[in-house]
Amino acid sequence: MARMIFIQPPPQLENQYHDDRVLRSYLHRALPDDVRAEIELQLAGMGERAGADLYVQQLAERNVEPRLIQWDAWGNRVDRIEVTPLWREAERIAAEDGLIAIPYERSHGAYSRIHQFALVYLFTPSTDLYSCPLAMTDGAAAALHASGNAALIEHAVPRLTARDPAIFWTSGQWMTEASGGSDVGTSLTVARQEQGTWKLYGRKWFTSAIASQMALTLARPEGNPPGGRGLALFYVETRDAEGRLNSIAVNRLKDKLGTRKVPTAELELNGAPAQLVCGPSDGVKNIAPMLNVTRTWNSVSAVALMRRGLALARDYARRRVAFGAALADKPLHLDTLAGLQAEFEAAFHFTFFVVELLGRAEAGQASAQQADLLRMVTPIAKLTTGRQVVAVLSEVVESFGGAGYVEDTGLPMLLRDAQVLPIWEGTTNVLSLDTLRAIDGARGLELLEREARYIMQGVRHPDLVRISARVEQTLEAARLWFVERSQNAASLEAGARRFALTLGRAIALALLSRQAQWSLDHERDERPLAAARRFAASGTNLLADLDATDARMLARDSAA
Ligand SMILES: Cc1cc2nc3c(=O)[nH]c(=O)nc-3n(C[C@H](O)[C@H](O)[C@H](O)COP(=O)(O)OP(=O)(O)OC[C@H]3O[C@@H](n4cnc5c(N)ncnc54)[C@H](O)[C@@H]3O)c2cc1C
């Protein structure tokens, strides 16, 4: 008798634009029809590639990793980095599709950032975090523009924003040193003037874009005081005309939990020639425009990875049978996926709200209040979506059972890659403290409350009206919590993460509610309403009155 062998059909991806209800519905609401019509073909093309050839190549290259070649055959130190074939292809697509160029060409005015990030969102999950060097490239172009350094703007920005792959440059952002990534003011790299040229000496501990042609970095001009203000922002070109590294040695590539295709290096700067971008101090302040952009890329990457995990999990649920029925027909499995979908939809609308504000600010169309709002919501969205993506992808892995834990399904990689998103560009805690600075007292919180009321002013469905009251109560409770603790710095700091996440979840819920009402009115689609109900039920107010002394006792727990 023939043996029966069961082969499980794997999950499949469709065109990732056509298949994405949330993105399409959002673009329908947020963009004028003519803008949407102009960009739709490009989005559909990117969605097709992301669900087909790029995804196939990504799975096929699962075990291919970047290599550092330190020596050539004749004993010359070369420190060459070979990136993966998918990364080379991603670079070409990024240039040709204008993933950096679009917001600088600004063909669609304030909507250009929505156009760019909709493409980035489709591109990211199938290109092994090539979005990392792109984020820094976009951030560098923004920081150079903000610096007003005409010579550097003229020299570097046309390369960073080029559509021709032969001209296109990417940029690194070298901040973190072994002494501090969050506390970057402890940096030990020094800058010396030698024969009229600045030369940098020091060690950069995490540099993810060493294959890039340039970098923006921090160093302390000799004689400057310690701390962040004593650092200056420098522009470095990594290689000379012959392609040799400019007095830079790559000590090694990091052996990392995830982002394995990103060549993150430890560098030694042995007198690397550099140019001052702004003045000889205040480097941390001057690099801030770069960080605002890279943090927005981080939020977009988080929603993109959540969406990829859900697309695969939903498809698999239709193909996998257990106890006589497809998982897609099991109420409890559906309930689990629904919770993840609600987190994703809330994160999506929050992220694209930041994107919209950024686009408006860059087009000179943001009011002073919208500029303040952008400063506040950028770190809040980054930290909120960074936590969400890890939680969602952990559940996505579980939703595949044992297959989710097996490397050649490509699923574990999603979770490992996601885990970097709450760490780089500012950890959750560090951005929570940044949120306290950004809100600038109760005034900032009142602005957030006003904005939330404005966002939700059109909701009429009774459930959404109830939810909007909940959002208002949560934001008011957050303001009272903040005012109460303003006199007690330690208590305010101890609660900063729960405070920032409360703000993040409340704003995300407001935005999801607005979309839900719009979808009811224009698409007769109740799914965003269902997502809003779920997200509201999962809790927004995390400000339980927890005691800092308890925290100290628990954190220092030991056998003694
Ligand atoms: C894959 C990868 C790639 C990277 N690429 C780059 C790159 O290209 N360029 C670059 O410059 N950096 C890069 N980084 C570095 C990254 O930005 C830093 O690791 C990050 O900012 C944290 O800094 P740290 O490692 O020094 O951690 P620390 O600052 O030592 O933080 C340790 C812990 O302490 C917490 N903490 C710190 N300060 C406080 C505080 N005041 N209150 C409460 N908690 C606090 C943090 O939240 C964290 O949990 C990369 C990191 C990774 C993992």
XYZ file of C-alpha atoms and ligand atoms in Angstrom:
613
model
C 0.000 0.000 0.000
C 1.285 3.457 -0.931
C 2.321 5.624 2.015
C 0.359 8.844 2.453
C 2.540 11.929 2.677
C 1.084 15.265 3.595
C 2.630 18.404 2.118
C 1.467 21.685 3.578
C 0.937 24.420 0.962
C 3.041 27.436 2.007
C 1.651 30.955 2.397
C 1.555 33.049 -0.771
C 1.636 36.765 -1.419
C -0.492 38.609 -3.969
C 0.244 42.044 -5.413
C 1.011 43.856 -2.165
C -0.661 47.062 -3.267
C -3.854 45.584 -4.674
C -4.112 43.322 -1.642
C -3.735 46.097 0.937
C -7.136 47.418 1.943
C -5.702 49.665 4.666
C -3.201 51.441 2.428
C -5.641 51.857 -0.443
C -8.448 53.160 1.724
C -6.080 55.585 3.471
C -4.750 56.941 0.168
C -8.321 57.340 -1.056
C -9.148 59.493 1.952
C -5.879 61.411 2.281
C -4.986 62.260 -1.323
C -6.793 64.352 -3.929
C -8.037 62.110 -6.753
C -5.598 63.511 -9.325
C -2.554 62.869 -7.091
C -3.749 59.340 -6.344
C -4.330 58.665 -10.033
C -0.807 59.868 -10.838
C 0.942 57.591 -8.365
C -1.273 54.509 -8.449
C 0.472 52.768 -11.329
C 3.824 53.078 -9.595
C 2.376 51.753 -6.332
C 0.821 48.789 -8.131
C 4.190 48.082 -9.799
C 6.009 48.152 -6.459
C 3.270 45.996 -4.915
C 3.683 43.464 -7.696
C 7.452 43.206 -7.240
C 7.160 43.043 -3.456
C 4.761 40.107 -3.663
C 6.592 38.317 -6.466
C 10.216 38.517 -7.667
C 11.691 40.447 -4.725
C 9.985 38.139 -2.232
C 11.141 35.053 -4.146
C 14.718 36.389 -4.239
C 14.543 37.225 -0.534
C 13.592 33.654 0.357
C 16.212 32.220 -2.011
C 18.962 34.395 -0.462
C 18.027 33.549 3.094
C 21.522 32.296 3.911
C 23.471 34.894 1.954
C 24.998 37.569 4.150
C 27.222 40.591 3.563
C 30.962 39.960 3.760
C 33.840 42.071 4.921
C 36.943 41.428 2.828
C 39.786 42.978 4.767
C 42.804 41.967 2.645
C 43.421 41.450 -1.048
C 45.483 38.574 -2.427
C 48.710 40.621 -2.191
C 48.434 41.694 1.389
C 46.865 45.130 0.894
C 44.304 46.151 3.507
C 41.163 46.835 1.452
C 38.197 46.576 3.866
C 35.707 45.994 1.103
C 32.098 45.180 1.963
C 30.189 42.885 -0.360
C 26.460 43.317 0.108
C 23.920 40.701 -0.970
C 22.517 40.532 -4.529
C 19.078 41.565 -3.238
C 20.619 44.672 -1.673
C 22.231 45.598 -5.000
C 18.884 45.197 -6.726
C 17.170 47.176 -3.982
C 19.630 50.035 -4.471
C 18.817 50.180 -8.172
C 15.062 50.158 -7.549
C 15.401 52.780 -4.819
C 17.190 55.160 -7.171
C 15.007 54.549 -10.212
C 11.724 54.701 -8.315
C 12.891 57.867 -6.567
C 12.504 56.561 -3.009
C 14.717 59.404 -1.818
C 14.166 61.793 -4.730
C 10.370 62.102 -4.429
C 10.143 64.339 -1.331
C 12.931 66.599 -2.629
C 11.467 66.927 -6.145
C 8.157 67.658 -4.367
C 6.060 67.172 -7.524
C 2.976 66.629 -5.388
C 3.701 69.446 -2.930
C 2.797 68.544 0.640
C 1.590 65.095 -0.522
C 5.039 64.083 -1.735
C 5.965 62.459 1.571
C 2.787 60.327 1.410
C 3.768 59.238 -2.102
C 7.310 58.390 -1.018
C 6.394 56.520 2.146
C 3.576 54.543 0.507
C 6.243 53.211 -1.871
C 8.734 52.627 0.947
C 6.065 50.741 2.900
C 5.525 48.372 -0.049
C 9.250 48.035 -0.788
C 10.586 47.449 2.741
C 9.399 43.946 3.730
C 10.809 42.321 0.568
C 14.232 44.039 0.543
C 15.943 42.836 3.727
C 15.956 46.216 5.497
C 17.647 48.066 2.664
C 15.381 50.762 4.115
C 18.130 51.256 6.744
C 20.701 52.966 4.463
C 17.844 54.695 2.635
C 16.540 56.171 5.880
C 19.961 57.607 6.645
C 20.297 58.901 3.087
C 16.989 60.739 3.341
C 17.964 61.987 6.801
C 21.329 63.239 5.528
C 19.689 65.146 2.667
C 17.279 66.736 5.168
C 20.087 67.613 7.621
C 22.252 69.125 4.881
C 19.324 71.223 3.654
C 18.623 72.378 7.208
C 22.311 73.243 7.743
C 22.288 75.942 5.069
C 25.818 74.833 4.014
C 25.493 75.803 0.341
C 28.679 74.052 -0.808
C 27.731 70.716 0.751
C 24.127 71.007 -0.389
C 25.287 71.597 -3.945
C 27.867 68.808 -3.796
C 26.074 65.989 -1.979
C 22.293 66.463 -2.144
C 22.002 65.923 -5.943
C 23.748 62.562 -5.454
C 21.623 61.531 -2.474
C 18.460 62.366 -4.401
C 19.576 61.056 -7.826
C 17.333 58.755 -9.847
C 20.239 57.412 -11.882
C 21.735 54.404 -10.029
C 25.181 55.274 -11.427
C 25.089 58.648 -9.647
C 23.016 57.700 -6.590
C 24.786 57.859 -3.219
C 23.676 56.575 0.136
C 24.757 58.055 3.454
C 25.662 56.660 6.847
C 24.925 58.193 10.230
C 27.818 57.487 12.567
C 26.849 58.496 16.058
C 27.032 55.541 18.428
C 30.307 54.893 20.221
C 31.094 52.162 22.729
C 30.770 54.738 25.524
C 27.219 55.673 24.513
C 24.586 55.393 21.842
C 21.764 57.027 23.779
C 24.176 59.224 25.735
C 26.016 60.322 22.628
C 27.509 63.314 24.472
C 30.089 60.886 25.880
C 31.596 60.411 22.394
C 35.388 60.200 22.374
C 36.070 60.851 18.669
C 38.189 63.982 18.301
C 38.530 66.366 15.375
C 41.859 68.070 14.704
C 42.749 70.669 12.145
C 45.793 69.543 10.173
C 47.031 71.772 7.348
C 43.672 73.427 7.067
C 41.702 70.170 6.936
C 39.671 68.602 9.721
C 40.784 65.048 10.514
C 38.769 62.657 12.688
C 40.278 60.186 15.160
C 38.171 57.698 17.079
C 36.098 54.573 16.973
C 32.476 54.335 15.835
C 30.795 51.301 17.347
C 27.688 50.745 15.187
C 27.727 51.977 11.580
C 25.096 50.353 9.428
C 25.889 52.054 6.162
C 29.617 51.557 5.752
C 29.023 50.595 2.135
C 27.763 54.186 1.644
C 29.716 56.896 -0.122
C 29.335 59.469 2.659
C 28.339 59.828 6.275
C 27.312 62.478 8.731
C 29.073 61.982 12.027
C 29.835 63.596 15.366
C 33.277 64.456 16.706
C 34.680 66.832 19.311
C 36.955 69.546 17.945
C 40.067 69.644 20.143
C 39.642 72.057 23.010
C 35.814 71.853 22.994
C 34.070 71.132 26.321
C 32.679 67.660 27.159
C 29.023 66.770 26.538
C 26.733 66.999 23.542
C 27.239 70.727 22.905
C 30.983 70.267 22.517
C 30.451 67.875 19.609
C 30.297 69.141 16.037
C 28.534 67.691 13.010
C 30.927 66.551 10.278
C 30.556 65.406 6.679
C 32.810 62.517 5.652
C 33.361 60.921 2.255
C 34.208 57.310 2.866
C 36.414 56.595 -0.156
C 38.960 58.433 -2.292
C 38.954 58.679 -6.091
C 40.591 55.206 -6.354
C 37.908 53.653 -4.176
C 40.180 53.260 -1.109
C 38.727 54.031 2.314
C 39.745 57.522 3.437
C 41.850 56.746 6.542
C 39.048 54.546 7.851
C 39.494 50.913 8.903
C 36.599 48.478 9.212
C 37.478 46.393 12.260
C 34.655 43.882 11.869
C 30.999 43.390 11.040
C 28.660 42.822 13.977
C 27.243 39.337 14.478
C 23.613 40.314 15.138
C 20.301 38.773 16.256
C 18.567 40.131 13.136
C 19.056 42.648 10.305
C 21.645 40.123 9.114
C 21.690 41.582 5.606
C 22.603 45.033 6.958
C 26.415 45.284 7.168
C 26.746 46.959 10.558
C 30.413 47.669 11.181
C 32.818 48.822 13.863
C 35.003 51.539 12.407
C 38.311 53.098 13.286
C 38.759 56.679 12.124
C 42.492 57.183 11.700
C 42.532 60.808 10.583
C 39.574 60.576 8.204
C 39.251 63.908 6.346
C 36.004 65.685 7.172
C 34.196 68.968 6.710
C 32.197 70.884 9.278
C 28.522 70.919 8.306
C 27.434 73.851 10.488
C 29.594 75.331 13.225
C 32.316 73.833 15.436
C 29.837 72.842 18.200
C 26.168 71.887 18.812
C 26.487 68.751 16.698
C 23.704 66.916 18.512
C 21.312 69.791 17.805
C 22.443 70.021 14.174
C 21.937 66.311 13.479
C 18.336 66.444 14.818
C 16.721 66.975 11.361
C 18.343 63.696 10.286
C 16.918 61.868 13.281
C 13.380 63.184 12.698
C 13.482 61.684 9.217
C 15.100 58.368 10.204
C 12.592 57.943 13.042
C 9.745 58.362 10.575
C 11.333 55.693 8.352
C 11.480 53.507 11.441
C 7.730 53.884 12.039
C 7.024 53.140 8.370
C 9.243 50.040 8.561
C 7.356 48.887 11.664
C 3.947 49.087 9.964
C 5.366 47.537 6.788
C 6.707 44.507 8.682
C 3.451 44.130 10.640
C 1.512 44.172 7.393
C 3.808 41.545 5.816
C 3.424 39.232 8.819
C -0.356 39.594 8.705
C -0.560 39.063 4.936
C 1.309 35.774 5.331
C -0.623 34.711 8.437
C -4.008 35.445 6.838
C -3.129 33.495 3.717
C -1.783 30.583 5.748
C -4.964 30.458 7.834
C -6.892 29.668 4.657
C -4.465 26.874 3.690
C -3.822 25.183 7.029
C -6.401 22.713 8.275
C -6.655 21.649 11.910
C -9.411 19.680 13.625
C -11.377 19.342 10.407
C -11.482 22.972 9.276
C -9.230 25.704 7.920
C -7.731 27.894 10.638
C -9.538 30.736 8.900
C -12.785 29.135 10.088
C -11.707 28.728 13.701
C -13.230 31.496 15.838
C -10.309 31.618 18.266
C -7.679 31.815 15.527
C -9.678 34.606 13.886
C -9.955 36.410 17.202
C -6.168 36.270 17.571
C -5.526 37.613 14.071
C -8.165 40.320 14.530
C -6.310 41.700 17.547
C -3.105 41.906 15.493
C -4.910 43.569 12.602
C -6.301 46.219 14.960
C -2.787 46.985 16.285
C -1.507 47.246 12.728
C -4.316 49.529 11.517
C -3.862 51.890 14.457
C -0.084 51.953 13.898
C -0.562 52.547 10.190
C -2.788 55.614 10.618
C -0.548 57.059 13.314
C 2.547 56.627 11.158
C 1.003 58.200 8.090
C -0.269 61.089 10.211
C 3.394 61.838 11.018
C 4.241 61.434 7.331
C 1.520 63.952 6.392
C 2.778 66.497 8.921
C 6.365 66.077 7.703
C 5.250 66.636 4.116
C 3.306 69.747 5.101
C 6.235 71.164 7.064
C 8.681 70.596 4.203
C 6.311 72.212 1.708
C 6.064 75.269 3.963
C 2.402 74.586 4.654
C 2.548 73.715 8.343
C 1.287 76.227 10.899
C 3.450 76.856 13.978
C 1.162 74.487 15.899
C 1.534 71.760 13.286
C 5.318 72.140 13.483
C 5.119 71.684 17.285
C 2.839 68.711 16.746
C 5.321 67.119 14.344
C 8.116 67.512 16.904
C 5.926 65.744 19.492
C 4.458 62.926 17.462
C 7.666 61.851 15.682
C 9.266 60.200 18.758
C 5.868 59.050 20.098
C 5.027 57.232 16.834
C 8.502 55.702 16.639
C 8.382 54.308 20.161
C 4.735 53.179 19.965
C 5.059 51.367 16.639
C 8.438 49.932 17.713
C 6.774 48.138 20.614
C 3.771 47.102 18.513
C 5.784 45.484 15.738
C 7.642 43.149 18.111
C 4.420 42.074 19.837
C 2.544 41.599 16.559
C 5.296 39.605 14.860
C 5.796 37.383 17.881
C 2.098 36.422 17.570
C 2.430 36.071 13.797
C 5.211 33.513 14.322
C 3.002 31.620 16.773
C 0.073 31.724 14.328
C 2.097 29.385 12.065
C 2.675 26.905 14.872
C 5.974 25.045 14.516
C 6.457 26.277 10.953
C 6.775 29.814 12.293
C 9.863 28.736 14.239
C 11.598 27.159 11.265
C 14.153 29.272 9.437
C 13.490 28.344 5.820
C 9.890 29.532 6.007
C 11.387 33.043 6.235
C 9.172 33.777 9.257
C 11.718 33.898 12.118
C 13.622 36.566 10.164
C 10.598 38.864 10.377
C 10.588 38.754 14.167
C 14.364 39.134 14.453
C 14.389 42.102 12.088
C 11.482 43.696 13.936
C 13.393 43.569 17.210
C 15.815 46.235 16.023
C 13.040 48.787 15.491
C 12.604 49.654 19.194
C 16.406 49.883 19.625
C 18.063 51.927 16.882
C 17.184 55.578 16.257
C 16.484 55.872 19.991
C 15.264 53.154 22.343
C 11.751 53.190 23.784
C 12.969 54.706 27.056
C 15.186 57.291 25.434
C 12.385 58.436 23.145
C 9.972 58.512 26.095
C 12.305 61.010 27.766
C 12.515 62.894 24.472
C 8.700 63.013 24.475
C 8.784 64.770 27.867
C 11.099 67.389 26.346
C 9.062 67.677 23.148
C 5.705 68.321 24.818
C 7.290 71.267 26.607
C 4.888 71.206 29.552
C 1.113 71.089 29.761
C 0.859 73.453 26.765
C 1.991 70.670 24.424
C -0.510 68.287 25.942
C -3.317 70.787 25.426
C -2.264 71.019 21.787
C -2.465 67.221 21.484
C -5.919 67.221 23.084
C -7.131 69.906 20.667
C -5.719 67.986 17.714
C -7.408 64.754 18.832
C -10.758 66.583 19.138
C -10.248 68.033 15.659
C -9.391 64.602 14.207
C -12.485 63.012 15.718
C -14.921 65.886 15.150
C -16.714 64.109 12.285
C -17.351 60.743 13.962
C -21.070 59.886 14.179
C -21.304 56.132 14.573
C -22.344 55.541 18.226
C -19.370 53.243 18.901
C -16.969 55.814 17.489
C -18.603 58.583 19.515
C -18.013 56.477 22.655
C -14.440 55.791 21.575
C -13.779 59.461 20.937
C -14.979 60.269 24.472
C -12.553 57.608 25.711
C -9.678 59.208 23.791
C -10.482 62.612 25.284
C -10.614 61.169 28.799
C -7.292 59.389 28.297
C -5.526 62.491 27.024
C -6.956 64.558 29.860
C -5.844 61.930 32.376
C -2.357 62.008 30.822
C -2.229 65.796 31.180
C -3.316 65.644 34.822
C -0.794 62.866 35.485
C 1.929 64.995 33.925
C 0.983 68.171 35.828
C 0.814 66.259 39.128
C 4.312 64.845 38.620
C 5.912 67.973 37.232
C 7.240 68.832 40.698
C 8.784 65.395 41.157
C 11.370 64.758 38.444
C 12.126 61.153 39.505
C 8.475 60.154 39.471
C 7.888 61.835 36.099
C 10.913 60.084 34.608
C 9.934 56.687 36.030
C 6.530 56.905 34.346
C 7.742 58.418 31.063
C 7.425 55.235 28.994
C 3.865 54.502 30.127
C 3.020 58.173 29.621
C 4.429 58.273 26.055
C 2.758 54.983 25.118
C -0.545 56.268 26.510
C -0.280 59.346 24.297
C 0.695 57.184 21.339
C -2.144 54.722 21.721
C -4.691 57.488 22.298
C -3.664 59.438 19.186
C -3.542 56.252 17.126
C -7.072 55.402 18.278
C -8.321 58.883 17.333
C -6.848 58.532 13.845
C -8.220 55.013 13.391
C -11.668 56.272 14.429
C -11.574 59.034 11.823
C -10.664 56.499 9.146
C -13.428 54.168 10.387
C -16.099 56.862 10.007
C -14.759 57.735 6.558
C -14.832 54.083 5.463
C -18.419 53.726 6.684
C -19.434 56.846 4.771
C -17.490 56.316 1.541
C -16.836 52.587 1.212
C -19.586 51.013 3.332
C -16.721 49.110 4.905
C -17.125 48.203 8.578
C -13.686 46.674 9.005
C -11.906 49.846 10.232
C -14.782 50.295 12.728
C -14.191 46.751 13.940
C -10.462 47.527 14.213
C -11.196 50.698 16.208
C -13.438 48.767 18.625
C -10.739 46.118 19.137
C -7.928 48.609 19.558
C -10.004 50.612 22.059
C -10.744 47.426 24.011
C -7.060 46.515 24.192
C -6.432 49.603 26.320
C -4.953 53.025 25.817
C -4.369 54.362 29.318
C -1.259 52.722 30.766
C -0.839 55.276 33.544
C -1.554 53.069 36.537
C -0.205 54.745 39.633
C 2.946 52.698 40.000
C 5.500 53.647 42.581
C 9.134 54.453 41.783
C 10.280 52.883 45.074
C 8.583 49.602 44.131
C 10.356 49.779 40.763
C 13.737 50.193 42.494
C 13.084 47.197 44.777
C 11.974 44.964 41.911
C 14.717 45.969 39.497
C 17.385 45.282 42.134
C 15.920 41.914 43.082
C 18.505 39.322 44.052
C 18.717 36.176 46.166
C 19.924 38.132 49.210
C 21.550 46.588 14.143
C 21.953 47.913 14.663
C 22.414 48.864 13.781
C 22.799 50.118 14.241
N 23.260 51.048 13.344
C 23.680 52.256 13.798
C 24.210 53.235 12.898
O 24.248 53.044 11.684
N 24.655 54.399 13.403
C 24.612 54.672 14.731
O 25.024 55.747 15.138
N 24.126 53.769 15.616
C 23.657 52.577 15.177
N 23.151 51.650 16.062
C 23.252 51.923 17.484
C 21.940 52.251 18.154
O 21.443 53.475 17.708
C 22.217 52.229 19.669
O 22.542 50.912 20.025
C 21.033 52.719 20.468
O 20.841 54.092 20.247
C 21.206 52.463 21.965
O 22.438 52.911 22.426
P 23.379 51.955 23.288
O 23.582 50.703 22.497
O 24.585 52.703 23.708
O 22.519 51.552 24.537
P 22.481 52.305 25.946
O 22.348 53.769 25.710
O 23.577 51.831 26.802
O 21.094 51.786 26.526
C 20.956 50.576 27.290
C 19.547 50.559 27.889
O 19.409 51.634 28.771
C 18.254 52.374 28.471
N 18.525 53.775 28.786
C 19.544 54.554 28.329
N 19.454 55.779 28.874
C 18.358 55.763 29.679
C 17.739 56.724 30.534
N 18.221 57.971 30.643
N 16.644 56.366 31.224
C 16.119 55.129 31.095
N 16.668 54.177 30.318
C 17.765 54.489 29.612
C 17.989 52.147 26.998
O 16.621 52.322 26.721
C 18.450 50.713 26.844
O 17.386 49.853 27.146
C 22.741 50.405 15.614
C 22.268 49.439 16.505
C 21.870 48.213 16.043
C 21.359 47.201 17.016
